[in-house]
């Protein structure tokens, strides 16, 4: 089962949810943003799982249907409506985001709505657990990706030289504040994972204590990646009493890719700037079978959005074969960061039991099951 991530951000003070009902259940209002492609097929599975949680978990849910994405842009001229942002900020306790079909060529006026949401809601950390289940290759790592800057600030320009050739340029921005924030998330998470393992009788891949691996390219980008590396190390230096059990390691990003595929079992918590974290976390999905099983949580001080790591997959859209597991696990991560560890653990256990049995798998994992068949099997296991 994925370890609980709930306690790792001591600064987080999420909304407490709506007042308890007469039955003693706390009502949480969850925003649902399917986005594009298979997002419209998998986000409903997250809702179904939440609605299927037993009464003993003490929660009930209301849902707010919201729009964003490239299809929204084509229909309205806006990829992320202000109304969507406003409802998330004012009415929702958490949210689920499906997928977005961002074009690979420039479209005037369009920019990724999930990137914009991360900035508008202050969701500076993207937390992506990658864990094998059953007899798969042993993997148990969490990639902690800075979520708001680096090359993703999208400050680009292009111009033409006198000889008629074009030059394109992009800004890579690294700030001390963002690097410190993401470093603290990584070290807090490492401490929590270490404590969870110490309290468990289950054998661990990391018996000598938690490890944080700082990933960068400061041998070439000595100013930008150099600042990231130095700042994350400052987090450790400033809090040695708190993080004394944590081993600190470093990997140049190209070496990190090589070692992650060759010996993934050596990694525990990996912290990286935005671009490297994006690439590493998608690549790590190959270690456990498919992007369709990898969850993530976009986390800030006051809000969290669960988001499956796969894209909009237009080639399988509408075929009822999209893997719902990444969304269902992201739903559990959302609950964990909101402070509801018990129902989150229940969801993780149901998913793990489903995956260990291997009777129903969607095509990305070599099976022929449908989205709904997998979802229904997991719900039965709740």
mmCIF file of C-alpha atoms in Angstrom:
data_model
loop_
_atom_site.group_PDB
_atom_site.id
_atom_site.type_symbol
_atom_site.label_atom_id
_atom_site.label_comp_id
_atom_site.label_asym_id
_atom_site.label_seq_id
_atom_site.Cartn_x
_atom_site.Cartn_y
_atom_site.Cartn_z
ATOM 1 C CA UNK A 1 0.000 0.000 0.000
ATOM 2 C CA UNK A 2 1.239 3.499 -0.746
ATOM 3 C CA UNK A 3 2.463 5.090 2.492
ATOM 4 C CA UNK A 4 0.344 7.890 3.904
ATOM 5 C CA UNK A 5 1.623 11.294 2.823
ATOM 6 C CA UNK A 6 -0.791 13.259 4.994
ATOM 7 C CA UNK A 7 1.537 14.601 7.713
ATOM 8 C CA UNK A 8 4.392 15.741 5.502
ATOM 9 C CA UNK A 9 3.455 19.392 5.073
ATOM 10 C CA UNK A 10 3.236 20.858 8.523
ATOM 11 C CA UNK A 11 2.244 24.238 7.107
ATOM 12 C CA UNK A 12 -0.897 22.925 5.432
ATOM 13 C CA UNK A 13 -4.156 23.935 7.070
ATOM 14 C CA UNK A 14 -6.848 22.850 4.639
ATOM 15 C CA UNK A 15 -10.435 23.939 4.884
ATOM 16 C CA UNK A 16 -12.228 21.763 7.386
ATOM 17 C CA UNK A 17 -15.131 21.000 5.043
ATOM 18 C CA UNK A 18 -18.788 21.761 5.513
ATOM 19 C CA UNK A 19 -20.447 21.295 8.900
ATOM 20 C CA UNK A 20 -21.302 17.734 9.854
ATOM 21 C CA UNK A 21 -24.727 16.557 8.848
ATOM 22 C CA UNK A 22 -27.361 15.233 11.223
ATOM 23 C CA UNK A 23 -25.934 11.761 10.654
ATOM 24 C CA UNK A 24 -22.549 12.913 11.921
ATOM 25 C CA UNK A 25 -20.913 12.879 8.492
ATOM 26 C CA UNK A 26 -18.594 15.641 7.366
ATOM 27 C CA UNK A 27 -19.441 16.959 3.908
ATOM 28 C CA UNK A 28 -16.572 17.721 1.551
ATOM 29 C CA UNK A 29 -17.117 19.623 -1.665
ATOM 30 C CA UNK A 30 -14.880 18.363 -4.462
ATOM 31 C CA UNK A 31 -14.334 20.150 -7.765
ATOM 32 C CA UNK A 32 -14.282 17.880 -10.813
ATOM 33 C CA UNK A 33 -12.360 19.116 -13.870
ATOM 34 C CA UNK A 34 -12.360 16.347 -16.508
ATOM 35 C CA UNK A 35 -10.553 18.473 -19.098
ATOM 36 C CA UNK A 36 -9.949 16.777 -22.442
ATOM 37 C CA UNK A 37 -9.831 13.290 -23.926
ATOM 38 C CA UNK A 38 -9.969 10.390 -21.493
ATOM 39 C CA UNK A 39 -10.139 12.859 -18.619
ATOM 40 C CA UNK A 40 -13.896 12.806 -19.194
ATOM 41 C CA UNK A 41 -13.875 9.017 -18.694
ATOM 42 C CA UNK A 42 -11.563 8.654 -15.693
ATOM 43 C CA UNK A 43 -12.606 11.567 -13.467
ATOM 44 C CA UNK A 44 -16.082 10.021 -12.991
ATOM 45 C CA UNK A 45 -14.333 6.924 -11.581
ATOM 46 C CA UNK A 46 -12.807 9.075 -8.833
ATOM 47 C CA UNK A 47 -16.272 10.348 -7.999
ATOM 48 C CA UNK A 48 -17.677 6.806 -7.950
ATOM 49 C CA UNK A 49 -15.008 5.659 -5.504
ATOM 50 C CA UNK A 50 -15.638 8.599 -3.170
ATOM 51 C CA UNK A 51 -19.365 7.918 -3.240
ATOM 52 C CA UNK A 52 -18.737 4.237 -2.463
ATOM 53 C CA UNK A 53 -16.719 4.855 0.716
ATOM 54 C CA UNK A 54 -18.481 3.317 3.727
ATOM 55 C CA UNK A 55 -20.307 5.470 6.247
ATOM 56 C CA UNK A 56 -17.829 4.448 8.935
ATOM 57 C CA UNK A 57 -15.231 6.708 7.303
ATOM 58 C CA UNK A 58 -17.368 9.662 8.381
ATOM 59 C CA UNK A 59 -17.467 11.505 5.065
ATOM 60 C CA UNK A 60 -20.025 12.453 2.468
ATOM 61 C CA UNK A 61 -19.341 14.348 -0.728
ATOM 62 C CA UNK A 62 -20.796 17.028 -2.908
ATOM 63 C CA UNK A 63 -19.373 17.660 -6.363
ATOM 64 C CA UNK A 64 -18.910 20.768 -8.456
ATOM 65 C CA UNK A 65 -18.552 20.181 -12.202
ATOM 66 C CA UNK A 66 -16.009 22.592 -13.691
ATOM 67 C CA UNK A 67 -14.536 23.172 -17.129
ATOM 68 C CA UNK A 68 -11.016 23.797 -18.445
ATOM 69 C CA UNK A 69 -8.859 22.498 -21.262
ATOM 70 C CA UNK A 70 -8.170 22.816 -24.968
ATOM 71 C CA UNK A 71 -11.723 21.859 -25.908
ATOM 72 C CA UNK A 72 -12.940 24.602 -23.574
ATOM 73 C CA UNK A 73 -10.543 27.016 -25.290
ATOM 74 C CA UNK A 74 -11.827 26.095 -28.747
ATOM 75 C CA UNK A 75 -15.414 26.572 -27.596
ATOM 76 C CA UNK A 76 -15.029 29.739 -25.516
ATOM 77 C CA UNK A 77 -11.637 31.262 -26.315
ATOM 78 C CA UNK A 78 -10.482 30.628 -22.717
ATOM 79 C CA UNK A 79 -8.644 27.511 -21.497
ATOM 80 C CA UNK A 80 -9.158 28.240 -17.801
ATOM 81 C CA UNK A 81 -12.324 30.245 -17.092
ATOM 82 C CA UNK A 82 -12.147 32.637 -14.157
ATOM 83 C CA UNK A 83 -15.352 31.064 -12.867
ATOM 84 C CA UNK A 84 -13.564 27.725 -12.520
ATOM 85 C CA UNK A 85 -10.791 29.314 -10.465
ATOM 86 C CA UNK A 86 -13.283 31.262 -8.348
ATOM 87 C CA UNK A 87 -15.374 28.201 -7.524
ATOM 88 C CA UNK A 88 -12.284 26.228 -6.574
ATOM 89 C CA UNK A 89 -11.083 29.017 -4.287
ATOM 90 C CA UNK A 90 -14.412 29.858 -2.677
ATOM 91 C CA UNK A 91 -16.470 26.684 -2.612
ATOM 92 C CA UNK A 92 -14.294 23.581 -2.920
ATOM 93 C CA UNK A 93 -12.286 21.699 -0.318
ATOM 94 C CA UNK A 94 -10.234 19.834 -2.934
ATOM 95 C CA UNK A 95 -10.372 18.896 -6.604
ATOM 96 C CA UNK A 96 -9.598 16.295 -9.247
ATOM 97 C CA UNK A 97 -8.177 17.232 -12.650
ATOM 98 C CA UNK A 98 -8.291 14.776 -15.573
ATOM 99 C CA UNK A 99 -6.133 15.602 -18.580
ATOM 100 C CA UNK A 100 -5.459 18.339 -21.093
ATOM 101 C CA UNK A 101 -4.815 18.127 -24.851
ATOM 102 C CA UNK A 102 -2.287 20.919 -25.157
ATOM 103 C CA UNK A 103 -1.254 21.293 -28.817
ATOM 104 C CA UNK A 104 2.378 20.677 -29.746
ATOM 105 C CA UNK A 105 2.481 23.785 -31.942
ATOM 106 C CA UNK A 106 1.810 27.346 -30.852
ATOM 107 C CA UNK A 107 -1.843 28.381 -30.725
ATOM 108 C CA UNK A 108 -2.332 32.098 -30.198
ATOM 109 C CA UNK A 109 -4.025 32.836 -26.898
ATOM 110 C CA UNK A 110 -3.763 29.309 -25.493
ATOM 111 C CA UNK A 111 -1.721 28.100 -22.525
ATOM 112 C CA UNK A 112 -2.038 24.982 -20.395
ATOM 113 C CA UNK A 113 -4.839 25.321 -17.829
ATOM 114 C CA UNK A 114 -3.236 22.955 -15.311
ATOM 115 C CA UNK A 115 -0.005 24.989 -15.338
ATOM 116 C CA UNK A 116 -2.095 28.138 -14.796
ATOM 117 C CA UNK A 117 -4.096 26.478 -12.002
ATOM 118 C CA UNK A 118 -0.927 25.512 -10.163
ATOM 119 C CA UNK A 119 0.192 29.133 -10.194
ATOM 120 C CA UNK A 120 -3.183 30.708 -9.354
ATOM 121 C CA UNK A 121 -3.810 28.361 -6.422
ATOM 122 C CA UNK A 122 -0.215 28.319 -5.174
ATOM 123 C CA UNK A 123 0.200 24.569 -5.739
ATOM 124 C CA UNK A 124 3.984 24.618 -5.609
ATOM 125 C CA UNK A 125 4.595 20.885 -5.073
ATOM 126 C CA UNK A 126 3.764 17.996 -7.362
ATOM 127 C CA UNK A 127 4.065 14.742 -5.425
ATOM 128 C CA UNK A 128 4.173 11.530 -7.494
ATOM 129 C CA UNK A 129 4.553 8.169 -5.713
ATOM 130 C CA UNK A 130 5.880 5.335 -7.882
ATOM 131 C CA UNK A 131 5.474 1.973 -6.160
ATOM 132 C CA UNK A 132 5.394 -1.564 -7.468
ATOM 133 C CA UNK A 133 2.751 -3.992 -6.256
ATOM 134 C CA UNK A 134 2.944 -7.774 -6.004
ATOM 135 C CA UNK A 135 5.724 -9.521 -7.899
ATOM 136 C CA UNK A 136 6.732 -6.552 -10.028
ATOM 137 C CA UNK A 137 10.247 -5.106 -10.001
ATOM 138 C CA UNK A 138 10.858 -3.605 -6.531
ATOM 139 C CA UNK A 139 10.231 0.142 -6.672
ATOM 140 C CA UNK A 140 9.216 2.466 -3.833
ATOM 141 C CA UNK A 141 10.030 6.096 -4.533
ATOM 142 C CA UNK A 142 8.292 9.454 -4.495
ATOM 143 C CA UNK A 143 9.291 12.141 -6.978
ATOM 144 C CA UNK A 144 8.782 15.643 -5.592
ATOM 145 C CA UNK A 145 8.660 18.127 -8.447
ATOM 146 C CA UNK A 146 8.735 21.913 -8.109
ATOM 147 C CA UNK A 147 5.534 23.017 -9.770
ATOM 148 C CA UNK A 148 5.624 26.738 -10.531
ATOM 149 C CA UNK A 149 8.816 27.871 -12.246
ATOM 150 C CA UNK A 150 11.880 26.656 -14.220
ATOM 151 C CA UNK A 151 11.276 26.695 -18.001
ATOM 152 C CA UNK A 152 7.552 26.407 -17.295
ATOM 153 C CA UNK A 153 7.297 30.142 -16.618
ATOM 154 C CA UNK A 154 6.635 30.217 -20.392
ATOM 155 C CA UNK A 155 8.614 33.342 -21.122
ATOM 156 C CA UNK A 156 9.774 32.693 -24.673
ATOM 157 C CA UNK A 157 10.627 34.810 -27.641
ATOM 158 C CA UNK A 158 11.739 34.315 -31.219
ATOM 159 C CA UNK A 159 13.432 36.643 -33.654
ATOM 160 C CA UNK A 160 15.024 36.594 -37.110
ATOM 161 C CA UNK A 161 18.677 37.290 -37.771
ATOM 162 C CA UNK A 162 19.987 39.319 -40.678
ATOM 163 C CA UNK A 163 20.638 36.132 -42.649
ATOM 164 C CA UNK A 164 16.971 35.157 -42.317
ATOM 165 C CA UNK A 165 17.497 32.350 -39.803
ATOM 166 C CA UNK A 166 15.425 32.246 -36.643
ATOM 167 C CA UNK A 167 16.508 32.141 -33.010
ATOM 168 C CA UNK A 168 14.231 31.046 -30.168
ATOM 169 C CA UNK A 169 14.930 31.671 -26.512
ATOM 170 C CA UNK A 170 13.256 30.611 -23.253
ATOM 171 C CA UNK A 171 13.762 31.821 -19.695
ATOM 172 C CA UNK A 172 14.705 29.230 -17.051
ATOM 173 C CA UNK A 173 13.780 30.791 -13.716
ATOM 174 C CA UNK A 174 14.822 29.276 -10.381
ATOM 175 C CA UNK A 175 14.088 31.171 -7.155
ATOM 176 C CA UNK A 176 15.414 30.585 -3.691
ATOM 177 C CA UNK A 177 11.902 30.725 -2.210
ATOM 178 C CA UNK A 178 10.400 28.078 -4.472
ATOM 179 C CA UNK A 179 13.465 25.856 -4.136
ATOM 180 C CA UNK A 180 13.336 26.099 -0.334
ATOM 181 C CA UNK A 181 9.611 25.262 -0.300
ATOM 182 C CA UNK A 182 10.041 22.178 -2.441
ATOM 183 C CA UNK A 183 13.092 21.095 -0.471
ATOM 184 C CA UNK A 184 11.103 21.253 2.744
ATOM 185 C CA UNK A 185 8.339 19.143 1.220
ATOM 186 C CA UNK A 186 10.922 16.526 0.192
ATOM 187 C CA UNK A 187 12.628 16.337 3.577
ATOM 188 C CA UNK A 188 9.365 16.319 5.524
ATOM 189 C CA UNK A 189 8.127 13.513 3.306
ATOM 190 C CA UNK A 190 11.354 11.546 3.795
ATOM 191 C CA UNK A 191 11.027 11.797 7.581
ATOM 192 C CA UNK A 192 7.406 10.678 7.449
ATOM 193 C CA UNK A 193 8.183 7.740 5.145
ATOM 194 C CA UNK A 194 11.018 6.688 7.422
ATOM 195 C CA UNK A 195 8.752 6.792 10.468
ATOM 196 C CA UNK A 196 6.060 4.780 8.671
ATOM 197 C CA UNK A 197 8.545 2.119 7.679
ATOM 198 C CA UNK A 198 9.997 1.947 11.187
ATOM 199 C CA UNK A 199 6.520 1.316 12.589
ATOM 200 C CA UNK A 200 5.775 -1.427 10.069
ATOM 201 C CA UNK A 201 6.812 -5.069 10.085
ATOM 202 C CA UNK A 202 6.835 -5.126 6.282
ATOM 203 C CA UNK A 203 10.350 -5.442 4.753
ATOM 204 C CA UNK A 204 11.540 -2.211 3.160
ATOM 205 C CA UNK A 205 13.800 -1.315 0.256
ATOM 206 C CA UNK A 206 15.409 1.347 2.479
ATOM 207 C CA UNK A 207 16.389 -0.339 5.766
ATOM 208 C CA UNK A 208 19.107 2.210 6.563
ATOM 209 C CA UNK A 209 16.726 5.141 6.790
ATOM 210 C CA UNK A 210 15.123 7.702 4.498
ATOM 211 C CA UNK A 211 17.017 9.185 1.572
ATOM 212 C CA UNK A 212 16.553 12.452 -0.299
ATOM 213 C CA UNK A 213 18.187 12.612 -3.730
ATOM 214 C CA UNK A 214 18.621 16.135 -5.107
ATOM 215 C CA UNK A 215 18.509 16.043 -8.907
ATOM 216 C CA UNK A 216 20.035 18.853 -10.977
ATOM 217 C CA UNK A 217 22.427 19.748 -13.809
ATOM 218 C CA UNK A 218 24.583 22.247 -11.949
ATOM 219 C CA UNK A 219 27.749 20.952 -13.606
ATOM 220 C CA UNK A 220 26.506 22.839 -16.694
ATOM 221 C CA UNK A 221 23.805 25.199 -15.403
ATOM 222 C CA UNK A 222 25.831 26.382 -12.445
ATOM 223 C CA UNK A 223 23.740 29.494 -11.755
ATOM 224 C CA UNK A 224 20.148 28.232 -12.025
ATOM 225 C CA UNK A 225 20.516 24.582 -11.072
ATOM 226 C CA UNK A 226 23.315 25.638 -8.757
ATOM 227 C CA UNK A 227 20.862 27.803 -6.813
ATOM 228 C CA UNK A 228 18.348 24.938 -6.655
ATOM 229 C CA UNK A 229 20.965 22.504 -5.345
ATOM 230 C CA UNK A 230 22.358 24.931 -2.765
ATOM 231 C CA UNK A 231 18.924 25.973 -1.523
ATOM 232 C CA UNK A 232 17.602 22.435 -1.062
ATOM 233 C CA UNK A 233 20.768 21.628 0.874
ATOM 234 C CA UNK A 234 20.116 24.690 3.055
ATOM 235 C CA UNK A 235 16.800 23.138 4.086
ATOM 236 C CA UNK A 236 18.766 20.241 5.545
ATOM 237 C CA UNK A 237 21.464 22.437 7.090
ATOM 238 C CA UNK A 238 18.889 24.713 8.751
ATOM 239 C CA UNK A 239 16.932 21.792 10.229
ATOM 240 C CA UNK A 240 19.549 19.163 11.084
ATOM 241 C CA UNK A 241 17.841 18.165 14.321
ATOM 242 C CA UNK A 242 14.608 17.445 12.476
ATOM 243 C CA UNK A 243 16.232 15.702 9.517
ATOM 244 C CA UNK A 244 19.127 13.941 11.244
ATOM 245 C CA UNK A 245 17.871 10.509 10.126
ATOM 246 C CA UNK A 246 17.777 11.532 6.461
ATOM 247 C CA UNK A 247 20.620 10.716 4.096
ATOM 248 C CA UNK A 248 21.227 13.420 1.484
ATOM 249 C CA UNK A 249 22.447 12.391 -1.950
ATOM 250 C CA UNK A 250 22.764 14.095 -5.334
ATOM 251 C CA UNK A 251 22.403 12.977 -8.916
ATOM 252 C CA UNK A 252 23.116 14.845 -12.131
ATOM 253 C CA UNK A 253 19.868 14.481 -14.063
ATOM 254 C CA UNK A 254 21.246 12.369 -16.924
ATOM 255 C CA UNK A 255 22.904 10.016 -14.453
ATOM 256 C CA UNK A 256 19.656 9.984 -12.494
ATOM 257 C CA UNK A 257 17.744 8.699 -15.528
ATOM 258 C CA UNK A 258 20.316 5.947 -16.091
ATOM 259 C CA UNK A 259 20.351 4.790 -12.473
ATOM 260 C CA UNK A 260 16.579 5.078 -12.054
ATOM 261 C CA UNK A 261 16.053 2.493 -14.775
ATOM 262 C CA UNK A 262 19.042 0.339 -13.862
ATOM 263 C CA UNK A 263 18.571 0.244 -10.059
ATOM 264 C CA UNK A 264 15.292 1.980 -9.089
ATOM 265 C CA UNK A 265 15.236 0.280 -5.701
ATOM 266 C CA UNK A 266 17.971 2.594 -4.384
ATOM 267 C CA UNK A 267 15.804 5.720 -4.597
ATOM 268 C CA UNK A 268 13.418 6.902 -1.894
ATOM 269 C CA UNK A 269 12.489 10.603 -2.204
ATOM 270 C CA UNK A 270 13.722 12.396 -5.319
ATOM 271 C CA UNK A 271 13.437 16.189 -5.478
ATOM 272 C CA UNK A 272 13.885 18.073 -8.729
ATOM 273 C CA UNK A 273 13.128 21.339 -10.540
ATOM 274 C CA UNK A 274 10.008 21.449 -12.669
ATOM 275 C CA UNK A 275 11.272 20.165 -16.029
ATOM 276 C CA UNK A 276 13.455 17.353 -14.677
ATOM 277 C CA UNK A 277 10.720 16.289 -12.280
ATOM 278 C CA UNK A 278 8.200 16.159 -15.108
ATOM 279 C CA UNK A 279 10.438 13.963 -17.252
ATOM 280 C CA UNK A 280 11.586 11.697 -14.422
ATOM 281 C CA UNK A 281 8.110 11.047 -13.060
ATOM 282 C CA UNK A 282 6.659 10.138 -16.451
ATOM 283 C CA UNK A 283 9.647 7.928 -17.208
ATOM 284 C CA UNK A 284 9.388 6.199 -13.827
ATOM 285 C CA UNK A 285 5.928 4.974 -14.806
ATOM 286 C CA UNK A 286 7.641 2.471 -17.118
ATOM 287 C CA UNK A 287 9.083 0.783 -14.024
ATOM 288 C CA UNK A 288 5.619 -0.187 -12.790
ATOM 289 C CA UNK A 289 3.854 -0.913 -16.054
ATOM 290 C CA UNK A 290 2.022 2.183 -17.242
ATOM 291 C CA UNK A 291 1.313 5.869 -16.763
ATOM 292 C CA UNK A 292 -2.222 4.626 -16.179
ATOM 293 C CA UNK A 293 -1.349 3.574 -12.625
ATOM 294 C CA UNK A 294 0.682 6.609 -11.485
ATOM 295 C CA UNK A 295 -1.082 9.212 -9.322
ATOM 296 C CA UNK A 296 -0.043 12.708 -8.363
ATOM 297 C CA UNK A 297 -1.112 15.497 -6.067
ATOM 298 C CA UNK A 298 -0.611 19.215 -6.751
ATOM 299 C CA UNK A 299 -0.174 20.619 -3.274
ATOM 300 C CA UNK A 300 -0.016 24.093 -1.785
ATOM 301 C CA UNK A 301 -0.514 25.580 1.670
ATOM 302 C CA UNK A 302 -4.311 25.675 1.423
ATOM 303 C CA UNK A 303 -5.445 23.455 -1.433
ATOM 304 C CA UNK A 304 -4.773 20.176 -3.222
ATOM 305 C CA UNK A 305 -5.681 18.850 -6.676
ATOM 306 C CA UNK A 306 -5.366 15.141 -7.438
ATOM 307 C CA UNK A 307 -4.240 14.556 -11.019
ATOM 308 C CA UNK A 308 -3.497 11.296 -12.869
ATOM 309 C CA UNK A 309 -0.147 11.451 -14.636
ATOM 310 C CA UNK A 310 -1.308 10.234 -18.029
ATOM 311 C CA UNK A 311 -2.335 12.593 -20.819
ATOM 312 C CA UNK A 312 -5.587 12.965 -22.721
ATOM 313 C CA UNK A 313 -4.843 9.908 -24.928
ATOM 314 C CA UNK A 314 -7.050 10.865 -27.889
ATOM 315 C CA UNK A 315 -6.278 7.532 -29.576
ATOM 316 C CA UNK A 316 -8.360 5.653 -26.984
ATOM 317 C CA UNK A 317 -10.880 8.356 -26.148
ATOM 318 C CA UNK A 318 -14.448 7.076 -26.024
ATOM 319 C CA UNK A 319 -13.477 3.383 -26.107
ATOM 320 C CA UNK A 320 -13.999 2.679 -22.374
ATOM 321 C CA UNK A 321 -10.486 1.204 -22.069
ATOM 322 C CA UNK A 322 -8.643 4.008 -20.237
ATOM 323 C CA UNK A 323 -6.988 2.793 -17.044
ATOM 324 C CA UNK A 324 -8.786 4.422 -14.058
ATOM 325 C CA UNK A 325 -6.185 3.431 -11.462
ATOM 326 C CA UNK A 326 -4.105 6.616 -11.705
ATOM 327 C CA UNK A 327 -7.243 8.692 -11.089
ATOM 328 C CA UNK A 328 -8.433 6.482 -8.229
ATOM 329 C CA UNK A 329 -5.026 6.634 -6.567
ATOM 330 C CA UNK A 330 -4.925 10.407 -7.128
ATOM 331 C CA UNK A 331 -8.282 10.596 -5.386
ATOM 332 C CA UNK A 332 -6.738 8.836 -2.396
ATOM 333 C CA UNK A 333 -3.742 11.199 -2.443
ATOM 334 C CA UNK A 334 -6.112 14.157 -2.446
ATOM 335 C CA UNK A 335 -7.807 12.792 0.662
ATOM 336 C CA UNK A 336 -4.454 12.160 2.367
ATOM 337 C CA UNK A 337 -3.289 15.731 1.908
ATOM 338 C CA UNK A 338 -6.685 16.968 3.085
ATOM 339 C CA UNK A 339 -6.120 15.035 6.301
ATOM 340 C CA UNK A 340 -8.339 11.979 5.783
ATOM 341 C CA UNK A 341 -5.881 9.113 6.093
ATOM 342 C CA UNK A 342 -8.370 6.315 6.849
ATOM 343 C CA UNK A 343 -10.498 6.498 3.669
ATOM 344 C CA UNK A 344 -7.333 7.144 1.629
ATOM 345 C CA UNK A 345 -5.740 3.974 3.018
ATOM 346 C CA UNK A 346 -8.924 2.068 2.231
ATOM 347 C CA UNK A 347 -8.746 3.166 -1.421
ATOM 348 C CA UNK A 348 -5.043 2.332 -1.709
ATOM 349 C CA UNK A 349 -5.653 -1.125 -0.221
ATOM 350 C CA UNK A 350 -8.497 -1.811 -2.653
ATOM 351 C CA UNK A 351 -6.352 -0.789 -5.635
ATOM 352 C CA UNK A 352 -3.408 -2.880 -4.438
ATOM 353 C CA UNK A 353 -5.611 -5.945 -3.937
ATOM 354 C CA UNK A 354 -7.013 -5.494 -7.430
ATOM 355 C CA UNK A 355 -3.533 -5.213 -8.953
ATOM 356 C CA UNK A 356 -2.106 -8.188 -7.071
ATOM 357 C CA UNK A 357 -4.909 -10.426 -8.285
ATOM 358 C CA UNK A 358 -4.327 -9.398 -11.935
ATOM 359 C CA UNK A 359 -7.639 -10.793 -13.143
ATOM 360 C CA UNK A 360 -8.860 -7.549 -14.701
ATOM 361 C CA UNK A 361 -6.454 -5.216 -16.488
ATOM 362 C CA UNK A 362 -6.962 -2.549 -19.110
ATOM 363 C CA UNK A 363 -5.034 -2.847 -22.416
ATOM 364 C CA UNK A 364 -2.140 -0.645 -21.255
ATOM 365 C CA UNK A 365 -1.289 -3.429 -18.778
ATOM 366 C CA UNK A 366 -1.824 -6.208 -21.302
ATOM 367 C CA UNK A 367 -5.443 -7.028 -20.487
ATOM 368 C CA UNK A 368 -8.791 -6.529 -22.148
ATOM 369 C CA UNK A 369 -10.890 -5.130 -19.299
ATOM 370 C CA UNK A 370 -12.848 -1.898 -19.618
ATOM 371 C CA UNK A 371 -12.557 1.244 -17.544
ATOM 372 C CA UNK A 372 -15.815 0.433 -15.800
ATOM 373 C CA UNK A 373 -14.926 -3.208 -15.099
ATOM 374 C CA UNK A 374 -11.712 -2.177 -13.337
ATOM 375 C CA UNK A 375 -13.514 0.563 -11.423
ATOM 376 C CA UNK A 376 -16.293 -1.781 -10.282
ATOM 377 C CA UNK A 377 -13.755 -4.394 -9.155
ATOM 378 C CA UNK A 378 -11.890 -1.829 -7.035
ATOM 379 C CA UNK A 379 -15.136 -0.511 -5.539
ATOM 380 C CA UNK A 380 -16.112 -4.050 -4.511
ATOM 381 C CA UNK A 381 -12.869 -4.263 -2.564
ATOM 382 C CA UNK A 382 -13.656 -1.166 -0.491
#
